C-alpha cells in the first residue's frame, strides 16, 4: 500500500483487486462445481441419469436414491462405526499425542533427543503392508474395533507440530505453576492443554478427517466382519465395483463379470453415497474454525 | 560422539530396510508362522459339539464353515436366519458363514491370506486359485470324494470330474466345479449381435437382415427419413473405445462374430481350429478384416457417430438411453443394461433393440456360442485351515442330492411351493414375488446355497421328469419381459425369440478343449505379457482402421498386422496351442 503516487496506485489497487476477486471467484466455482454436480446427480432419478446431461440441477428430482441407500445391507451399522471411530479416535489421539508432545518438549527429559530422532525416523521408514499386517495380526487386533484406534494414536507429524507450539509458550508459565506446587500432570492439564487449543483444534480436525476417511484398514483387517465395516469402506465397495468388473473381464472371467455387472449400482446411487460420506465431515469444519482464531496466550506474562 | 551416534542410526536404518528387501514374503509356510494365532472366525469359534463323532450316516452336530467367495452377491442373506438356511442347518447341522469380497481386488485379499497363513475353511478363489495352490493351502479332494462323495460323483458325472483335474502334472481334484450343470442348453434370449431399433425395423417393414450390407441399408434408409429423434440428431451407429469396453462396444467382438467365429467356444482372442487345434490370432483369421472394413465404410458415409473414438462409456450409454441411436453392436445382457433399462423405464419401447445376425456375407453363418462344452471355471476348495474336511465334503455331498437342490431352487415345501398330484407347483403370488421382489432371495434364502456351490442348471430335470430350476425350460418368463413393439416384430418374423434367428446351439460341435477363453496363459510365460501389449495394439489399430479414409484402410491394416508380429503374437499362438493341447490331454487321458 504505497502512498507515493496517489492516483496511480489507486488505479493499480483497484485493478489488482478486480483481478484477485475474479480469479478467486473462478477458482471457487471450479472447485464447487464437481460437488454440486455430484449433489445434483444424487438427487436425480437413476434411470434418467443414464441419459446424461445433468450439470447443476437435477432433471427428475427424487429422494429415492437416499432411501435406497439406507436399505443397503449394513450401511446403518457402517455409519455408526464410522462416527464412533471418528469421535473416540479423535479424542484419544489428541489427548495422547499432546501428552507425548508435552513430554518431549520438556527440556529436563533425558532421552529427549533420542526419542525425537526415533520418532522422526518412523516418518521416513515404514514396514510395508504385509509386515504391518502380520504385526497387527500377531497382536490380535484384527477383527476388532480397536484396530481403528490403537495404531492411529500418535501421528508423528502432529506430535511435532504440538511440540513446536508448546515450545513457543513462555517458560515462566510452567515454572510458576510448579512453584505453586503442581505436579506434571496438573501442569499439563491446567496450563499447557488450554493454551494449546488452537493447535489442538487443527490436530483434531486433521485426525477426525483421517479417521472418517480411512477405509484401507477396514479392508485389510476387518474386511469380512460386517459389524465393523465403516461408511467409507462401504462406499469404496460400491464405487470400485466397476474396477472389479474390469478386472474380471480382462482376465477372461466373463461368467463372473456378468454376475457382477448385475450388481453395479447406478450412477445416482454412487453419487448419493458420496454425498453421504463427505457431508458429515464437511460440517465439522465450521465448528472448529473458531478455535483456530483465538488469542495466543491468554493472560500472558508480564515483564 | 554425536557423529558416531548418527552414523549408528543410519546403519541401523539401512540394515532394517535391507532385511525387508531380502526375505520376499513369498509363501513358504514356515515364515508365516502358521499358528492358529489369528483365527478366522471359523469352525473353532462358535460350535458346541465340535467333537463330531463319526456316526454312521447323519452327523448333524452343529458346525460352522467359513466360505470366502471372490464376488459379492447382494442377494445373499448373511445372517443364516432365513427359512432355507435354517432348514439346511436342521438337516445337516451346517451353518455357512459367508465372507464376501472387499472393495476391488480379491486377488490382494487372497495374497494377504497366503502371507498370514490364515484361510477360511472353504474358498472360491476363481482365477486366484494358482496362488493358493502354490501356497499349499488347498487340500486334494480325490480321497474325500471317493469315500464320502457318492452324490458328488453322481451329480457331476465322471466326465466333468475328469475335466476338473488340476493339470497334467498333478491330476488330482482340488475343487468342486462351479458351474450350472445341465445337459441341455438353457433357453435364453440372444444378447449379442448387431442391434437395430425396433422402430427402424418397423419402418422398413421388418426386412431380413443376415448380412452387414442389409444391416447398413436398413440403418441408412431410416436415418435419412429421421434426421432427428426426440429433437436430437439421430445417430446411425455409435461405438465406444473407452479402455476395456472397446472389445464389446468398439466393434471388435461383433466383427469376430460377423466373420463366423463363436465366443464361448472358440475363444476371443484366438480362433482355434476344431480339427488341428491350432490357434490363430483373430485379426489374422479370414473374415475379420472384411468386417472391420465394413465399419470403415460405414464411417466414411457418415453413419458412424464421430464421437465414437473419443467418448467415454457413460456418454456412449447416454446416447443409447436417449433413444437416438439407430444401431449398435454390443452385448445387452450385461454391458449396456443401464441404457436399456433407462429406455424401458421411460416407456420408450419402440426405441428398444433387436439383435440381428449380420454376417460378412451370405456364405458365412453368424458366430454363436456353444453351451455344450463344459465351463470348468474353478470352484469351491477346502483349505488346510478347515478343521473338519470330512464334514465339509459330506456337506457338499449333501448339496448334490436332489433334496438339497430342490430346497435351494424351489424353497420349502408348503411355503414356497406346493406339491399337487406329485408335481411341484409354485402358486401365482409366490411366483410374482419371486420375479419382482428384489429382496425375495434374501428373505427366503432360496438360491443362497447355489453357485459357487454345486448347482444344477437350466433345463436339467430330476428323475421324476420335473425341473430343478422352476420355469427354466419355458420361455414364458422371457416373453413376459417383452413389450408390444417387440412382440409385433417377433410375430412378423415368425419366431418366438430373437435367438431363433441365430444358429442353434446344438448344431455347433463341442470342442475337445472346453471353453477356449478360460485357458489362460501361465502367469510367468512370455505370452502373458505379450497378451497385454497385443490387446492394446488391437484397440488402437481397430479404432484407427475404422477412422481412416477408405483408401488408407489397407495400409493401416497392414501396419496393424506387422506390429502384431513384432509384438510377438505368434508366441501367444504357440503358447495357446500348447495349453489347448494340455487341456485336451487332461480331459481325455487317465
XYZ file of N, CA, C and O in Angstrom, chain A residues 214-294:
324
model
N -10.718 -43.043 6.413
C -9.913 -44.232 6.156
C -10.780 -45.450 5.913
O -11.755 -45.705 6.598
N -10.411 -46.194 4.922
C -11.130 -47.420 4.570
C -10.160 -48.567 4.403
O -10.548 -49.726 4.465
N -8.907 -48.249 4.174
C -7.949 -49.303 3.887
C -7.766 -50.224 5.077
O -7.607 -51.424 4.923
N -7.798 -49.647 6.283
C -7.635 -50.544 7.431
C -8.857 -51.443 7.584
O -8.729 -52.601 7.963
N -10.006 -50.917 7.253
C -11.185 -51.776 7.289
C -11.015 -52.907 6.295
O -11.304 -54.068 6.580
N -10.503 -52.555 5.146
C -10.346 -53.528 4.075
C -9.422 -54.653 4.489
O -9.737 -55.825 4.353
N -8.262 -54.263 5.051
C -7.294 -55.307 5.360
C -7.627 -56.070 6.619
O -7.530 -57.287 6.661
N -7.984 -55.336 7.668
C -8.110 -56.019 8.952
C -9.500 -56.531 9.243
O -9.672 -57.547 9.885
N -10.492 -55.769 8.832
C -11.849 -56.177 9.200
C -12.696 -56.466 7.982
O -13.908 -56.381 8.036
N -12.035 -56.797 6.885
C -12.753 -56.934 5.622
C -13.984 -57.798 5.678
O -14.975 -57.518 5.048
N -13.895 -58.891 6.419
C -15.027 -59.800 6.360
C -16.051 -59.564 7.437
O -17.114 -60.162 7.419
N -15.735 -58.712 8.392
C -16.638 -58.556 9.511
C -17.635 -57.449 9.227
O -17.315 -56.268 9.270
N -18.837 -57.829 8.942
C -19.839 -56.835 8.556
C -20.134 -55.878 9.695
O -20.535 -54.746 9.486
N -19.949 -56.335 10.932
C -20.327 -55.473 12.052
C -19.313 -54.381 12.295
O -19.557 -53.453 13.047
N -18.142 -54.503 11.678
C -17.119 -53.490 11.924
C -16.817 -52.687 10.671
O -15.815 -52.001 10.595
N -17.695 -52.779 9.715
C -17.448 -52.048 8.479
C -17.627 -50.563 8.704
O -18.329 -50.142 9.609
N -16.967 -49.759 7.888
C -17.147 -48.317 8.020
C -17.802 -47.765 6.773
O -17.805 -48.389 5.724
N -18.318 -46.561 6.891
C -19.038 -45.943 5.781
C -18.154 -45.811 4.558
O -18.565 -46.104 3.437
N -16.916 -45.405 4.764
C -16.017 -45.216 3.632
C -15.760 -46.527 2.921
O -15.652 -46.588 1.708
N -15.672 -47.588 3.704
C -15.425 -48.885 3.113
C -16.596 -49.334 2.263
O -16.437 -49.842 1.164
N -17.790 -49.124 2.789
C -18.976 -49.487 2.015
C -19.019 -48.690 0.727
O -19.330 -49.197 -0.337
N -18.694 -47.407 0.858
C -18.707 -46.561 -0.324
C -17.672 -47.046 -1.323
O -17.918 -47.124 -2.519
N -16.511 -47.383 -0.800
C -15.441 -47.884 -1.645
C -15.900 -49.104 -2.425
O -15.661 -49.236 -3.613
N -16.564 -49.993 -1.756
C -17.026 -51.204 -2.419
C -17.968 -50.864 -3.557
O -17.842 -51.382 -4.654
N -18.904 -49.964 -3.269
C -19.880 -49.614 -4.295
C -19.193 -48.909 -5.448
O -19.465 -49.180 -6.614
N -18.271 -47.998 -5.132
C -17.663 -47.219 -6.200
C -16.662 -48.014 -7.022
O -16.464 -47.740 -8.195
N -15.996 -48.974 -6.403
C -14.978 -49.691 -7.175
C -15.494 -50.964 -7.795
O -14.738 -51.724 -8.375
N -16.778 -51.179 -7.688
C -17.362 -52.332 -8.354
C -16.986 -52.377 -9.814
O -16.726 -53.422 -10.376
N -16.954 -51.202 -10.425
C -16.649 -51.172 -11.851
C -15.222 -51.621 -12.110
O -14.940 -52.221 -13.130
N -14.318 -51.304 -11.178
C -12.948 -51.754 -11.397
C -12.853 -53.257 -11.284
O -12.138 -53.907 -12.026
N -13.608 -53.791 -10.316
C -13.618 -55.246 -10.173
C -14.143 -55.863 -11.463
O -13.656 -56.880 -11.934
N -15.162 -55.199 -12.019
C -15.733 -55.684 -13.269
C -14.677 -55.706 -14.353
O -14.519 -56.679 -15.081
N -13.916 -54.605 -14.417
C -12.885 -54.521 -15.437
C -11.885 -55.652 -15.271
O -11.471 -56.280 -16.230
N -11.498 -55.873 -14.011
C -10.546 -56.947 -13.740
C -11.055 -58.282 -14.217
O -10.340 -59.039 -14.852
N -12.326 -58.552 -13.891
C -12.881 -59.841 -14.261
C -12.914 -59.992 -15.773
O -12.590 -61.037 -16.314
N -13.300 -58.912 -16.448
C -13.409 -59.007 -17.899
C -12.046 -59.222 -18.531
O -11.872 -60.079 -19.381
N -11.057 -58.410 -18.102
C -9.763 -58.527 -18.753
C -9.058 -59.824 -18.392
O -8.169 -60.247 -19.103
N -9.443 -60.471 -17.304
C -8.795 -61.748 -17.012
C -9.592 -62.890 -17.620
O -9.343 -64.046 -17.358
N -10.563 -62.541 -18.443
C -11.284 -63.567 -19.179
C -12.381 -64.228 -18.382
O -12.928 -65.245 -18.773
N -12.711 -63.659 -17.246
C -13.692 -64.287 -16.386
C -15.089 -63.781 -16.722
O -15.742 -63.140 -15.911
N -15.525 -64.065 -17.935
C -16.762 -63.494 -18.449
C -17.960 -63.847 -17.575
O -18.824 -63.020 -17.302
N -18.012 -65.098 -17.104
C -19.172 -65.552 -16.345
C -19.383 -64.719 -15.099
O -20.464 -64.229 -14.821
N -18.290 -64.545 -14.340
C -18.435 -63.786 -13.112
C -18.646 -62.312 -13.388
O -19.307 -61.620 -12.628
N -18.083 -61.838 -14.500
C -18.286 -60.438 -14.861
C -19.773 -60.186 -15.071
O -20.309 -59.171 -14.625
N -20.423 -61.140 -15.732
C -21.856 -60.948 -15.969
C -22.618 -60.918 -14.666
O -23.513 -60.118 -14.473
N -22.236 -61.810 -13.747
C -22.905 -61.837 -12.455
C -22.705 -60.522 -11.727
O -23.617 -59.946 -11.163
N -21.460 -60.044 -11.750
C -21.140 -58.835 -11.012
C -21.825 -57.630 -11.618
O -22.280 -56.737 -10.921
N -21.912 -57.610 -12.946
C -22.444 -56.416 -13.590
C -23.889 -56.191 -13.194
O -24.376 -55.070 -13.214
N -24.568 -57.265 -12.789
C -25.942 -57.065 -12.381
C -26.003 -56.314 -11.066
O -27.046 -55.797 -10.681
N -24.890 -56.307 -10.348
C -24.909 -55.665 -9.046
C -24.231 -54.320 -9.006
O -24.017 -53.769 -7.954
N -23.876 -53.801 -10.157
C -23.243 -52.487 -10.150
C -24.325 -51.450 -9.897
O -25.342 -51.429 -10.555
N -24.054 -50.599 -8.933
C -25.061 -49.595 -8.607
C -25.105 -48.511 -9.662
O -24.088 -48.112 -10.177
N -26.281 -48.041 -9.947
C -26.404 -46.946 -10.908
C -25.699 -45.696 -10.419
O -25.484 -45.510 -9.224
N -25.372 -44.857 -11.370
C -24.627 -43.630 -11.101
C -25.202 -42.824 -9.949
O -24.491 -42.354 -9.068
N -26.497 -42.666 -9.939
C -27.115 -41.793 -8.930
C -26.883 -42.318 -7.523
O -26.672 -41.550 -6.592
N -26.941 -43.629 -7.381
C -26.743 -44.181 -6.046
C -25.301 -43.959 -5.611
O -25.020 -43.668 -4.448
N -24.377 -44.094 -6.539
C -22.982 -43.878 -6.197
C -22.762 -42.449 -5.759
O -22.032 -42.177 -4.812
N -23.432 -41.542 -6.437
C -23.290 -40.146 -6.050
C -23.922 -39.910 -4.683
O -23.414 -39.150 -3.867
N -25.024 -40.590 -4.453
C -25.692 -40.396 -3.160
C -24.801 -40.843 -2.019
O -24.685 -40.170 -0.995
N -24.131 -41.962 -2.195
C -23.299 -42.414 -1.086
C -22.065 -41.529 -0.957
O -21.540 -41.345 0.143
N -21.628 -40.928 -2.068
C -20.505 -40.000 -1.980
C -20.882 -38.804 -1.127
O -20.121 -38.363 -0.265
N -22.074 -38.291 -1.350
C -22.540 -37.160 -0.554
C -22.624 -37.572 0.904
O -22.164 -36.872 1.806
N -23.182 -38.736 1.121
C -23.337 -39.199 2.493
C -21.995 -39.317 3.199
O -21.862 -39.042 4.384
N -20.987 -39.703 2.463
C -19.690 -39.921 3.085
C -18.893 -38.643 3.282
O -17.976 -38.607 4.090
N -19.211 -37.591 2.533
C -18.403 -36.380 2.665
C -19.065 -35.286 3.472
O -18.400 -34.517 4.152
N -20.378 -35.196 3.413
C -21.050 -34.078 4.073
C -20.822 -34.019 5.583
O -20.524 -32.951 6.114
N -20.915 -35.112 6.304
C -20.739 -35.008 7.756
C -19.414 -34.388 8.159
O -19.365 -33.533 9.039
N -18.348 -34.786 7.505
C -17.058 -34.253 7.930
C -16.923 -32.797 7.490
O -16.303 -31.984 8.168
N -17.581 -32.460 6.400
C -17.566 -31.072 5.961
C -18.205 -30.176 7.008
O -17.785 -29.051 7.231
N -19.229 -30.739 7.645
C -19.965 -29.928 8.598
C -19.162 -29.674 9.872
O -19.516 -28.812 10.663
N -18.116 -30.468 10.070
C -17.334 -30.290 11.290
C -16.494 -29.026 11.210
O -16.230 -28.365 12.208
N -16.066 -28.696 9.992
C -15.153 -27.570 9.807
C -15.616 -26.263 10.432
O -14.875 -25.624 11.171
N -16.835 -25.823 10.174
C -17.236 -24.523 10.721
C -17.128 -24.476 12.243
O -16.785 -23.446 12.807
N -17.429 -25.619 12.880
C -17.411 -25.597 14.337
C -16.007 -25.438 14.891
O -15.809 -24.869 15.960
N -15.038 -25.983 14.181
C -13.677 -25.909 14.703
C -12.976 -24.627 14.264
O -11.929 -24.283 14.790
N -13.567 -23.950 13.307
C -12.946 -22.726 12.803
C -12.654 -21.739 13.917
O -11.594 -21.139 13.974
N -13.617 -21.571 14.817
C -13.464 -20.511 15.811
C -12.278 -20.766 16.724
O -11.725 -19.862 17.320
N -11.872 -22.027 16.850
C -10.725 -22.306 17.703
C -9.416 -21.943 17.041
O -8.408 -21.735 17.693
N -9.429 -21.911 15.738
C -8.190 -21.535 15.067
C -7.858 -20.081 15.335
O -6.727 -19.670 15.400
N -8.946 -19.306 15.433
C -8.723 -17.872 15.533
C -8.892 -17.400 16.962
O -9.663 -16.515 17.240
N -8.232 -18.007 17.869
C -8.330 -17.493 19.234
C -6.997 -16.864 19.592
O -6.000 -17.055 18.913
